[in-house]
Amino acid sequence: MPRFLHTADWQIGRYYSRFDNDDAVALAEARYTAIERLAQLAVDEQCDAVVVAGDVFDAQTVSDRTIRRVFNALAAFEGPWVMLPGNHDAALAESVWTRAQRLGAVPGNVHLALAPGVVELPEQAMVVLAAPLTQRHTHSDLTEAFDQWQTAPGLIRVGLAHGSVQGVLAEGIDSANPIAPDRVERARLDYLALGDWHGVKQINPRTWYSGTPEPERFRNNDAGVALVVDISGPGTEPIVTPHRIGQFEWVQWREHLSVPTDLDQVLTRLDELEAPAVLDLRLTGEVDLAGERRLLQALSVAEAKHRSVQCDRSGLSLQPTDDDIAALNADGYLGDVITELREQQASDDGARALPARDALALLTGLLMDRSGANASAADGNGTRVSGEQPS
């Protein structure tokens, strides 16, 4: 009974320009770690083979070092790997794959499916029908050739392709590299292993997208997974088992704060978020000074706990209460400045509103620090703190 690992969309060489350099490097490094985890999973699950459904590399222009690191990361699993070029690493006349071959980086147990055809794995009781992309985009279904390819009886027929199943995936991505939704029936496939969609998705019992093994987008599409596939014999329905591979969970929250309990809920979710995560948080609404301080404290704690925490507070209005203003002792000129900044913050002109919010946060923060310092100085000069017993 053949058992194989289905994975895709490694996107090695991707750079995360939206993040700070330290985070960008760590996220890129996690993609290499994902390959090592895949190899170890294949060993642990006693897989007979690994099939990779395209986009091993994010671009044709990755460095020689990157190419060597990818193939070095396969070392734990010594069985056959079948790798398919996708749209990011298409099998051009001169490509990342031809460079890998010239470098001598491709191990003997790795089969590069650089041309359409059948990869025979008789020891594993399976054959892989491969439809590599030889250019970034095509408008014909390359898997149509599977219908005509004959293979030895008694061997599992596994299709390997990279593209979009027509009429199934989201509108707007069905235009290039099309794949017929009934290809498994037409080509008598026992399983069709697909890449291009970056999350796990079952099209039918025999057709699956494995998704990327390491998430790289803020989408709720169950990324970070690899599939272990068991097929007891030709014509039998496969048993597909997802395995979590990803190191970082990518989480995106959009929260509007209207009342204090809204902030309480956000801070609770932040505290309970399982580490390590990559968090993109956008807050709108309004918050008072005490809430602002609590939020900044919670974000500071989260930044040390998670891989990356990015919080957009440009839509979050800072609204000191009357009690806040009174506690700052901001009368006279300072009181007038705070009032003016509050008015500018409410402006529809973003060029005025955002700087006003930042200035208000800075000014009130300084005043709160000064109030705290004055209170501490007073306590040190003989003023008893509430609750303290005289000696």
mmCIF file of C-alpha atoms in Angstrom:
data_model
loop_
_atom_site.group_PDB
_atom_site.id
_atom_site.type_symbol
_atom_site.label_atom_id
_atom_site.label_comp_id
_atom_site.label_asym_id
_atom_site.label_seq_id
_atom_site.Cartn_x
_atom_site.Cartn_y
_atom_site.Cartn_z
ATOM 1 C CA MET A 1 0.000 0.000 0.000
ATOM 2 C CA PRO A 2 1.769 3.194 -1.130
ATOM 3 C CA ARG A 3 1.962 6.027 1.365
ATOM 4 C CA PHE A 4 3.331 9.345 0.183
ATOM 5 C CA LEU A 5 3.656 12.933 1.360
ATOM 6 C CA HIS A 6 2.033 15.700 -0.685
ATOM 7 C CA THR A 7 3.401 19.232 -0.321
ATOM 8 C CA ALA A 8 3.741 22.359 -2.469
ATOM 9 C CA ASP A 9 4.437 26.094 -2.596
ATOM 10 C CA TRP A 10 7.603 26.240 -0.519
ATOM 11 C CA GLN A 11 8.378 29.645 -2.070
ATOM 12 C CA ILE A 12 12.021 29.501 -0.994
ATOM 13 C CA GLY A 13 13.697 32.859 -1.515
ATOM 14 C CA ARG A 14 10.656 34.920 -0.589
ATOM 15 C CA TYR A 15 11.546 38.138 1.221
ATOM 16 C CA TYR A 16 9.166 39.876 3.608
ATOM 17 C CA SER A 17 9.675 43.570 2.895
ATOM 18 C CA ARG A 18 6.784 44.728 5.085
ATOM 19 C CA PHE A 19 8.560 43.519 8.227
ATOM 20 C CA ASP A 20 11.571 44.749 10.158
ATOM 21 C CA ASN A 21 14.779 43.133 8.987
ATOM 22 C CA ASP A 22 15.117 40.783 11.991
ATOM 23 C CA ASP A 23 11.585 39.489 11.521
ATOM 24 C CA ALA A 24 11.940 39.249 7.745
ATOM 25 C CA VAL A 25 15.070 37.124 8.099
ATOM 26 C CA ALA A 26 13.429 34.838 10.676
ATOM 27 C CA LEU A 27 10.345 34.342 8.497
ATOM 28 C CA ALA A 28 12.484 33.506 5.473
ATOM 29 C CA GLU A 29 14.557 31.083 7.558
ATOM 30 C CA ALA A 30 11.382 29.344 8.737
ATOM 31 C CA ARG A 31 10.777 28.208 5.165
ATOM 32 C CA TYR A 32 13.998 26.186 5.199
ATOM 33 C CA THR A 33 13.019 24.746 8.564
ATOM 34 C CA ALA A 34 9.702 23.702 7.018
ATOM 35 C CA ILE A 35 11.547 21.581 4.441
ATOM 36 C CA GLU A 36 13.482 19.842 7.204
ATOM 37 C CA ARG A 37 10.198 19.198 9.032
ATOM 38 C CA LEU A 38 8.691 17.754 5.862
ATOM 39 C CA ALA A 39 11.618 15.389 5.447
ATOM 40 C CA GLN A 40 11.352 14.288 9.069
ATOM 41 C CA LEU A 41 7.591 13.839 8.752
ATOM 42 C CA ALA A 42 8.137 11.566 5.755
ATOM 43 C CA VAL A 43 10.522 9.498 7.881
ATOM 44 C CA ASP A 44 8.248 9.432 10.929
ATOM 45 C CA GLU A 45 5.194 8.474 8.880
ATOM 46 C CA GLN A 46 7.163 5.849 6.927
ATOM 47 C CA CYS A 47 6.262 7.413 3.603
ATOM 48 C CA ASP A 48 7.373 5.755 0.386
ATOM 49 C CA ALA A 49 7.814 9.026 -1.519
ATOM 50 C CA VAL A 50 7.332 12.783 -1.409
ATOM 51 C CA VAL A 51 5.660 14.719 -4.245
ATOM 52 C CA VAL A 52 6.108 18.504 -4.450
ATOM 53 C CA ALA A 53 3.458 20.224 -6.578
ATOM 54 C CA GLY A 54 5.335 23.300 -7.772
ATOM 55 C CA ASP A 55 6.817 26.593 -6.587
ATOM 56 C CA VAL A 56 9.695 25.124 -4.649
ATOM 57 C CA PHE A 57 11.442 28.439 -5.320
ATOM 58 C CA ASP A 58 9.873 31.885 -5.179
ATOM 59 C CA ALA A 59 11.869 33.170 -8.164
ATOM 60 C CA GLN A 60 14.285 32.061 -10.845
ATOM 61 C CA THR A 61 16.915 34.456 -9.523
ATOM 62 C CA VAL A 62 17.573 32.933 -6.097
ATOM 63 C CA SER A 63 21.228 32.572 -5.148
ATOM 64 C CA ASP A 64 23.324 29.437 -5.614
ATOM 65 C CA ARG A 65 23.521 29.200 -1.827
ATOM 66 C CA THR A 66 19.717 29.140 -1.616
ATOM 67 C CA ILE A 67 19.563 26.341 -4.185
ATOM 68 C CA ARG A 68 22.090 24.245 -2.276
ATOM 69 C CA ARG A 69 20.329 24.851 1.058
ATOM 70 C CA VAL A 70 17.009 23.621 -0.360
ATOM 71 C CA PHE A 71 18.416 20.301 -1.502
ATOM 72 C CA ASN A 72 20.509 19.908 1.660
ATOM 73 C CA ALA A 73 17.315 20.255 3.722
ATOM 74 C CA LEU A 74 15.919 17.071 2.133
ATOM 75 C CA ALA A 75 18.585 14.857 3.670
ATOM 76 C CA ALA A 76 16.534 13.202 6.426
ATOM 77 C CA PHE A 77 14.258 11.397 3.947
ATOM 78 C CA GLU A 78 16.257 9.150 1.644
ATOM 79 C CA GLY A 79 13.315 7.917 -0.414
ATOM 80 C CA PRO A 80 12.317 9.440 -3.758
ATOM 81 C CA TRP A 81 11.300 13.099 -4.052
ATOM 82 C CA VAL A 82 9.425 14.192 -7.184
ATOM 83 C CA MET A 83 9.614 17.973 -7.738
ATOM 84 C CA LEU A 84 7.464 19.864 -10.215
ATOM 85 C CA PRO A 85 8.177 23.376 -11.557
ATOM 86 C CA GLY A 86 5.356 25.840 -10.875
ATOM 87 C CA ASN A 87 4.632 29.364 -12.075
ATOM 88 C CA HIS A 88 7.312 30.957 -9.860
ATOM 89 C CA ASP A 89 10.002 28.464 -10.877
ATOM 90 C CA ALA A 90 8.822 27.367 -14.327
ATOM 91 C CA ALA A 91 10.998 24.966 -16.338
ATOM 92 C CA LEU A 92 12.336 27.554 -18.762
ATOM 93 C CA ALA A 93 15.197 26.756 -21.109
ATOM 94 C CA GLU A 94 17.415 28.445 -18.523
ATOM 95 C CA SER A 95 15.944 28.248 -15.039
ATOM 96 C CA VAL A 96 16.651 27.752 -11.371
ATOM 97 C CA TRP A 97 16.393 24.016 -12.089
ATOM 98 C CA THR A 98 19.061 23.981 -14.805
ATOM 99 C CA ARG A 99 21.317 25.967 -12.464
ATOM 100 C CA ALA A 100 20.712 23.382 -9.736
ATOM 101 C CA GLN A 101 21.762 20.639 -12.128
ATOM 102 C CA ARG A 102 24.906 22.497 -13.194
ATOM 103 C CA LEU A 103 25.810 23.061 -9.548
ATOM 104 C CA GLY A 104 25.524 19.338 -8.897
ATOM 105 C CA ALA A 105 23.140 20.215 -6.056
ATOM 106 C CA VAL A 106 20.389 17.712 -6.912
ATOM 107 C CA PRO A 107 20.682 14.458 -4.906
ATOM 108 C CA GLY A 108 20.276 11.158 -6.684
ATOM 109 C CA ASN A 109 16.938 10.428 -4.988
ATOM 110 C CA VAL A 110 15.338 13.640 -6.330
ATOM 111 C CA HIS A 111 13.442 13.423 -9.612
ATOM 112 C CA LEU A 112 13.028 16.792 -11.338
ATOM 113 C CA ALA A 113 9.931 16.669 -13.535
ATOM 114 C CA LEU A 114 11.136 19.342 -15.966
ATOM 115 C CA ALA A 115 9.189 17.940 -18.923
ATOM 116 C CA PRO A 116 5.713 16.414 -19.186
ATOM 117 C CA GLY A 117 5.817 12.700 -18.630
ATOM 118 C CA VAL A 118 5.632 9.785 -16.241
ATOM 119 C CA VAL A 119 8.021 9.277 -13.338
ATOM 120 C CA GLU A 120 8.028 5.578 -12.558
ATOM 121 C CA LEU A 121 8.564 4.485 -8.966
ATOM 122 C CA PRO A 122 8.019 0.724 -9.175
ATOM 123 C CA GLU A 123 9.600 -0.008 -5.796
ATOM 124 C CA GLN A 124 6.985 2.302 -4.264
ATOM 125 C CA ALA A 125 4.189 0.707 -6.356
ATOM 126 C CA MET A 126 3.295 4.062 -7.903
ATOM 127 C CA VAL A 127 3.824 6.276 -10.916
ATOM 128 C CA VAL A 128 3.683 10.080 -11.005
ATOM 129 C CA LEU A 129 2.131 11.764 -14.038
ATOM 130 C CA ALA A 130 3.751 15.187 -14.141
ATOM 131 C CA ALA A 131 2.504 18.373 -15.827
ATOM 132 C CA PRO A 132 5.269 20.949 -15.203
ATOM 133 C CA LEU A 133 4.840 24.575 -16.164
ATOM 134 C CA THR A 134 7.359 25.470 -18.858
ATOM 135 C CA GLN A 135 6.304 29.126 -18.736
ATOM 136 C CA ARG A 136 4.815 31.254 -15.978
ATOM 137 C CA HIS A 137 1.263 31.196 -17.352
ATOM 138 C CA THR A 138 -0.582 28.934 -19.750
ATOM 139 C CA HIS A 139 -4.148 29.060 -21.002
ATOM 140 C CA SER A 140 -4.472 25.375 -21.794
ATOM 141 C CA ASP A 141 -4.919 22.523 -19.334
ATOM 142 C CA LEU A 142 -1.573 20.748 -19.180
ATOM 143 C CA THR A 143 -3.110 17.848 -17.263
ATOM 144 C CA GLU A 144 -5.173 16.891 -20.315
ATOM 145 C CA ALA A 145 -2.222 14.781 -21.471
ATOM 146 C CA PHE A 146 -2.752 12.519 -18.463
ATOM 147 C CA ASP A 147 -5.834 11.065 -20.154
ATOM 148 C CA GLN A 148 -3.696 9.411 -22.846
ATOM 149 C CA TRP A 149 -0.715 8.239 -20.826
ATOM 150 C CA GLN A 150 -0.590 4.526 -20.201
ATOM 151 C CA THR A 151 1.099 3.100 -17.127
ATOM 152 C CA ALA A 152 1.917 -0.398 -15.899
ATOM 153 C CA PRO A 153 -1.017 -2.229 -14.325
ATOM 154 C CA GLY A 154 -1.051 -2.589 -10.570
ATOM 155 C CA LEU A 155 0.677 0.740 -9.912
ATOM 156 C CA ILE A 156 -1.010 3.713 -8.267
ATOM 157 C CA ARG A 157 -1.485 6.623 -10.707
ATOM 158 C CA VAL A 158 -0.699 9.966 -9.008
ATOM 159 C CA GLY A 159 -1.115 13.185 -10.979
ATOM 160 C CA LEU A 160 1.125 16.136 -10.120
ATOM 161 C CA ALA A 161 0.208 19.639 -11.311
ATOM 162 C CA HIS A 162 0.298 23.318 -10.418
ATOM 163 C CA GLY A 163 -2.637 25.550 -11.300
ATOM 164 C CA SER A 164 -6.250 26.451 -10.729
ATOM 165 C CA VAL A 165 -9.132 23.979 -10.759
ATOM 166 C CA GLN A 166 -11.730 25.667 -12.922
ATOM 167 C CA GLY A 167 -14.970 26.808 -11.331
ATOM 168 C CA VAL A 168 -13.890 25.789 -7.828
ATOM 169 C CA LEU A 169 -11.416 28.336 -6.508
ATOM 170 C CA ALA A 170 -12.133 32.000 -5.887
ATOM 171 C CA GLU A 171 -13.149 34.147 -8.835
ATOM 172 C CA GLY A 172 -10.221 35.936 -10.402
ATOM 173 C CA ILE A 173 -7.661 33.129 -10.127
ATOM 174 C CA ASP A 174 -9.193 30.772 -12.699
ATOM 175 C CA SER A 175 -7.680 32.557 -15.689
ATOM 176 C CA ALA A 176 -4.205 31.008 -15.919
ATOM 177 C CA ASN A 177 -2.855 27.462 -15.648
ATOM 178 C CA PRO A 178 -6.332 25.873 -15.696
ATOM 179 C CA ILE A 179 -7.076 22.338 -14.525
ATOM 180 C CA ALA A 180 -10.310 20.488 -15.275
ATOM 181 C CA PRO A 181 -12.292 19.665 -12.118
ATOM 182 C CA ASP A 182 -12.959 16.110 -13.367
ATOM 183 C CA ARG A 183 -9.370 15.313 -14.341
ATOM 184 C CA VAL A 184 -9.100 12.355 -11.929
ATOM 185 C CA GLU A 185 -12.004 10.621 -13.659
ATOM 186 C CA ARG A 186 -10.842 11.388 -17.193
ATOM 187 C CA ALA A 187 -7.245 10.302 -16.530
ATOM 188 C CA ARG A 188 -8.098 7.378 -14.233
ATOM 189 C CA LEU A 189 -6.004 8.893 -11.456
ATOM 190 C CA ASP A 190 -5.946 7.488 -7.967
ATOM 191 C CA TYR A 191 -4.911 10.892 -6.638
ATOM 192 C CA LEU A 192 -4.222 14.368 -8.058
ATOM 193 C CA ALA A 193 -1.675 16.348 -6.028
ATOM 194 C CA LEU A 194 -1.996 20.071 -6.696
ATOM 195 C CA GLY A 195 -0.127 23.242 -5.859
ATOM 196 C CA ASP A 196 -0.782 26.988 -6.310
ATOM 197 C CA TRP A 197 -3.506 27.487 -3.696
ATOM 198 C CA HIS A 198 -1.624 28.243 -0.468
ATOM 199 C CA GLY A 199 -4.000 26.551 1.950
ATOM 200 C CA VAL A 200 -5.272 22.998 2.332
ATOM 201 C CA LYS A 201 -8.270 22.445 0.075
ATOM 202 C CA GLN A 202 -10.113 19.304 -0.918
ATOM 203 C CA ILE A 203 -11.638 19.504 -4.389
ATOM 204 C CA ASN A 204 -13.004 15.944 -4.288
ATOM 205 C CA PRO A 205 -11.911 12.756 -2.501
ATOM 206 C CA ARG A 206 -9.040 12.253 -4.968
ATOM 207 C CA THR A 207 -8.021 15.854 -5.664
ATOM 208 C CA TRP A 208 -6.310 18.011 -3.041
ATOM 209 C CA TYR A 209 -4.259 21.145 -2.637
ATOM 210 C CA SER A 210 -1.731 20.709 0.167
ATOM 211 C CA GLY A 211 -1.071 24.418 0.623
ATOM 212 C CA THR A 212 2.223 25.907 1.715
ATOM 213 C CA PRO A 213 3.970 24.253 4.677
ATOM 214 C CA GLU A 214 4.870 27.637 6.216
ATOM 215 C CA PRO A 215 2.234 30.421 6.156
ATOM 216 C CA GLU A 216 3.262 33.694 4.525
ATOM 217 C CA ARG A 217 -0.018 35.588 4.203
ATOM 218 C CA PHE A 218 -2.789 36.832 6.463
ATOM 219 C CA ARG A 219 -5.469 34.532 5.089
ATOM 220 C CA ASN A 220 -7.696 32.137 6.924
ATOM 221 C CA ASN A 221 -7.048 29.252 4.527
ATOM 222 C CA ASP A 222 -5.439 26.626 6.770
ATOM 223 C CA ALA A 223 -1.866 27.082 5.594
ATOM 224 C CA GLY A 224 1.124 25.453 7.282
ATOM 225 C CA VAL A 225 0.100 21.866 6.544
ATOM 226 C CA ALA A 226 1.341 18.830 4.602
ATOM 227 C CA LEU A 227 -0.751 15.826 3.543
ATOM 228 C CA VAL A 228 0.046 12.170 4.112
ATOM 229 C CA VAL A 229 -1.818 10.075 1.538
ATOM 230 C CA ASP A 230 -2.543 6.337 1.849
ATOM 231 C CA ILE A 231 -3.913 4.347 -1.109
ATOM 232 C CA SER A 232 -4.424 0.633 -0.607
ATOM 233 C CA GLY A 233 -4.493 -0.172 -4.326
ATOM 234 C CA PRO A 234 -5.517 1.058 -7.788
ATOM 235 C CA GLY A 235 -9.069 2.360 -7.802
ATOM 236 C CA THR A 236 -9.436 2.587 -4.022
ATOM 237 C CA GLU A 237 -10.251 5.895 -2.411
ATOM 238 C CA PRO A 238 -7.272 7.610 -0.765
ATOM 239 C CA ILE A 239 -7.056 8.328 2.941
ATOM 240 C CA VAL A 240 -5.671 11.863 3.332
ATOM 241 C CA THR A 241 -4.313 13.001 6.706
ATOM 242 C CA PRO A 242 -3.250 16.647 7.260
ATOM 243 C CA HIS A 243 -0.193 17.257 9.456
ATOM 244 C CA ARG A 244 0.677 20.644 10.928
ATOM 245 C CA ILE A 245 4.144 21.730 9.792
ATOM 246 C CA GLY A 246 4.234 25.535 10.078
ATOM 247 C CA GLN A 247 6.281 27.290 12.730
ATOM 248 C CA PHE A 248 4.429 30.631 12.824
ATOM 249 C CA GLU A 249 0.699 31.259 12.795
ATOM 250 C CA TRP A 250 -0.291 34.416 10.915
ATOM 251 C CA VAL A 251 -3.173 36.259 12.556
ATOM 252 C CA GLN A 252 -4.970 39.375 11.379
ATOM 253 C CA TRP A 253 -7.454 41.261 13.582
ATOM 254 C CA ARG A 254 -9.604 44.257 12.732
ATOM 255 C CA GLU A 255 -11.180 45.692 15.888
ATOM 256 C CA HIS A 256 -13.322 48.763 16.579
ATOM 257 C CA LEU A 257 -13.243 50.149 20.121
ATOM 258 C CA SER A 258 -16.371 51.949 21.253
ATOM 259 C CA VAL A 259 -16.578 51.188 24.971
ATOM 260 C CA PRO A 260 -13.944 50.139 27.549
ATOM 261 C CA THR A 261 -15.026 46.504 27.414
ATOM 262 C CA ASP A 262 -14.028 46.397 23.719
ATOM 263 C CA LEU A 263 -10.443 47.102 24.738
ATOM 264 C CA ASP A 264 -10.682 44.499 27.508
ATOM 265 C CA GLN A 265 -11.630 41.876 24.934
ATOM 266 C CA VAL A 266 -8.757 42.809 22.617
ATOM 267 C CA LEU A 267 -6.247 42.641 25.460
ATOM 268 C CA THR A 268 -7.600 39.264 26.574
ATOM 269 C CA ARG A 269 -7.278 37.867 23.036
ATOM 270 C CA LEU A 270 -3.770 39.283 22.811
ATOM 271 C CA ASP A 271 -2.784 37.657 26.091
ATOM 272 C CA GLU A 272 -4.253 34.294 25.019
ATOM 273 C CA LEU A 273 -2.737 34.267 21.510
ATOM 274 C CA GLU A 274 -0.545 31.191 21.237
ATOM 275 C CA ALA A 275 3.117 31.980 20.604
ATOM 276 C CA PRO A 276 4.959 32.357 18.385
ATOM 277 C CA ALA A 277 2.663 34.227 16.019
ATOM 278 C CA VAL A 278 2.797 36.919 13.366
ATOM 279 C CA LEU A 279 0.095 39.425 14.279
ATOM 280 C CA ASP A 280 -1.314 42.230 12.158
ATOM 281 C CA LEU A 281 -3.666 44.341 14.282
ATOM 282 C CA ARG A 282 -5.641 47.377 13.149
ATOM 283 C CA LEU A 283 -7.631 49.350 15.710
ATOM 284 C CA THR A 284 -10.259 51.991 15.089
ATOM 285 C CA GLY A 285 -12.610 53.880 17.388
ATOM 286 C CA GLU A 286 -11.511 55.717 20.501
ATOM 287 C CA VAL A 287 -9.680 55.120 23.744
ATOM 288 C CA ASP A 288 -9.015 57.185 26.859
ATOM 289 C CA LEU A 289 -5.618 57.797 28.437
ATOM 290 C CA ALA A 290 -5.804 54.853 30.798
ATOM 291 C CA GLY A 291 -6.826 52.584 27.928
ATOM 292 C CA GLU A 292 -3.978 53.905 25.774
ATOM 293 C CA ARG A 293 -1.460 53.094 28.498
ATOM 294 C CA ARG A 294 -2.901 49.589 28.967
ATOM 295 C CA LEU A 295 -2.812 48.986 25.225
ATOM 296 C CA LEU A 296 0.800 50.107 24.843
ATOM 297 C CA GLN A 297 1.850 47.947 27.784
ATOM 298 C CA ALA A 298 0.093 44.892 26.325
ATOM 299 C CA LEU A 299 1.663 45.478 22.906
ATOM 300 C CA SER A 300 5.098 45.755 24.484
ATOM 301 C CA VAL A 301 4.622 42.404 26.216
ATOM 302 C CA ALA A 302 3.298 40.810 23.001
ATOM 303 C CA GLU A 303 6.225 42.084 20.929
ATOM 304 C CA ALA A 304 8.625 40.188 23.183
ATOM 305 C CA LYS A 305 6.464 37.043 23.064
ATOM 306 C CA HIS A 306 5.697 36.755 19.342
ATOM 307 C CA ARG A 307 7.705 36.777 16.128
ATOM 308 C CA SER A 308 6.111 40.000 14.897
ATOM 309 C CA VAL A 309 3.421 42.348 16.186
ATOM 310 C CA GLN A 310 2.334 45.183 13.920
ATOM 311 C CA CYS A 311 -0.414 47.449 15.227
ATOM 312 C CA ASP A 312 -1.963 50.202 13.133
ATOM 313 C CA ARG A 313 -3.546 52.729 15.531
ATOM 314 C CA SER A 314 -3.966 55.520 12.987
ATOM 315 C CA GLY A 315 -7.740 55.057 13.115
ATOM 316 C CA LEU A 316 -7.859 54.940 16.915
ATOM 317 C CA SER A 317 -8.734 58.324 18.352
ATOM 318 C CA LEU A 318 -7.210 59.261 21.700
ATOM 319 C CA GLN A 319 -9.977 60.834 23.775
ATOM 320 C CA PRO A 320 -8.868 61.961 27.247
ATOM 321 C CA THR A 321 -11.822 62.165 29.609
ATOM 322 C CA ASP A 322 -12.498 65.200 31.743
ATOM 323 C CA ASP A 323 -11.079 63.270 34.686
ATOM 324 C CA ASP A 324 -7.954 62.503 32.595
ATOM 325 C CA ILE A 325 -7.454 66.192 31.849
ATOM 326 C CA ALA A 326 -8.020 67.153 35.463
ATOM 327 C CA ALA A 327 -5.505 64.556 36.649
ATOM 328 C CA LEU A 328 -2.878 66.028 34.315
ATOM 329 C CA ASN A 329 -3.221 69.472 35.890
ATOM 330 C CA ALA A 330 -3.140 70.785 32.342
ATOM 331 C CA ASP A 331 -4.706 74.175 32.852
ATOM 332 C CA GLY A 332 -3.932 77.427 31.109
ATOM 333 C CA TYR A 333 -1.821 77.143 27.976
ATOM 334 C CA LEU A 334 -1.388 73.352 28.196
ATOM 335 C CA GLY A 335 -5.117 72.900 28.517
ATOM 336 C CA ASP A 336 -5.664 75.037 25.417
ATOM 337 C CA VAL A 337 -3.093 72.963 23.467
ATOM 338 C CA ILE A 338 -4.768 69.700 24.463
ATOM 339 C CA THR A 339 -8.164 71.063 23.429
ATOM 340 C CA GLU A 340 -6.789 72.154 20.054
ATOM 341 C CA LEU A 341 -5.115 68.785 19.438
ATOM 342 C CA ARG A 342 -8.343 66.982 20.283
ATOM 343 C CA GLU A 343 -10.176 69.101 17.714
ATOM 344 C CA GLN A 344 -7.523 68.534 15.036
ATOM 345 C CA GLN A 345 -7.615 64.804 15.725
ATOM 346 C CA ALA A 346 -11.311 64.795 14.802
ATOM 347 C CA SER A 347 -10.549 66.444 11.448
ATOM 348 C CA ASP A 348 -11.381 64.632 8.216
ATOM 349 C CA ASP A 349 -7.991 65.735 6.938
ATOM 350 C CA GLY A 350 -5.686 62.785 7.614
ATOM 351 C CA ALA A 351 -2.628 64.974 7.170
ATOM 352 C CA ARG A 352 -3.744 66.897 10.276
ATOM 353 C CA ALA A 353 -5.549 64.195 12.256
ATOM 354 C CA LEU A 354 -2.739 61.639 12.547
ATOM 355 C CA PRO A 355 0.004 64.089 13.651
ATOM 356 C CA ALA A 356 -2.489 65.606 16.113
ATOM 357 C CA ARG A 357 -3.168 62.187 17.605
ATOM 358 C CA ASP A 358 0.546 61.449 17.929
ATOM 359 C CA ALA A 359 1.199 64.861 19.480
ATOM 360 C CA LEU A 360 -1.683 64.397 21.909
ATOM 361 C CA ALA A 361 -0.385 60.974 22.939
ATOM 362 C CA LEU A 362 3.118 62.360 23.420
ATOM 363 C CA LEU A 363 2.004 65.420 25.386
ATOM 364 C CA THR A 364 -0.368 63.574 27.674
ATOM 365 C CA GLY A 365 2.223 60.861 28.194
ATOM 366 C CA LEU A 366 4.796 63.435 29.267
ATOM 367 C CA LEU A 367 2.300 65.073 31.582
ATOM 368 C CA MET A 368 1.373 61.721 33.127
ATOM 369 C CA ASP A 369 5.055 60.897 33.641
ATOM 370 C CA ARG A 370 5.614 64.313 35.199
ATOM 371 C CA SER A 371 2.646 63.837 37.503
ATOM 372 C CA GLY A 372 4.011 60.475 38.559
ATOM 373 C CA ALA A 373 7.496 61.904 39.130
ATOM 374 C CA ASN A 374 6.108 64.777 41.182
ATOM 375 C CA ALA A 375 4.089 62.371 43.271
ATOM 376 C CA SER A 376 7.161 60.202 43.873
ATOM 377 C CA ALA A 377 9.232 63.249 44.831
ATOM 378 C CA ALA A 378 6.543 64.360 47.244
ATOM 379 C CA ASP A 379 6.375 60.895 48.771
ATOM 380 C CA GLY A 380 10.139 60.996 49.266
ATOM 381 C CA ASN A 381 9.947 64.325 51.039
ATOM 382 C CA GLY A 382 7.819 63.250 53.902
ATOM 383 C CA THR A 383 4.397 62.837 52.317
ATOM 384 C CA ARG A 384 2.956 59.495 53.424
ATOM 385 C CA VAL A 385 1.647 57.155 50.675
ATOM 386 C CA SER A 386 -1.975 56.157 51.162
ATOM 387 C CA GLY A 387 -2.148 53.047 53.310
ATOM 388 C CA GLU A 388 1.385 53.422 54.720
ATOM 389 C CA GLN A 389 1.664 53.212 58.512
ATOM 390 C CA PRO A 390 3.808 55.778 60.344
ATOM 391 C CA SER A 391 6.917 54.414 62.033
#
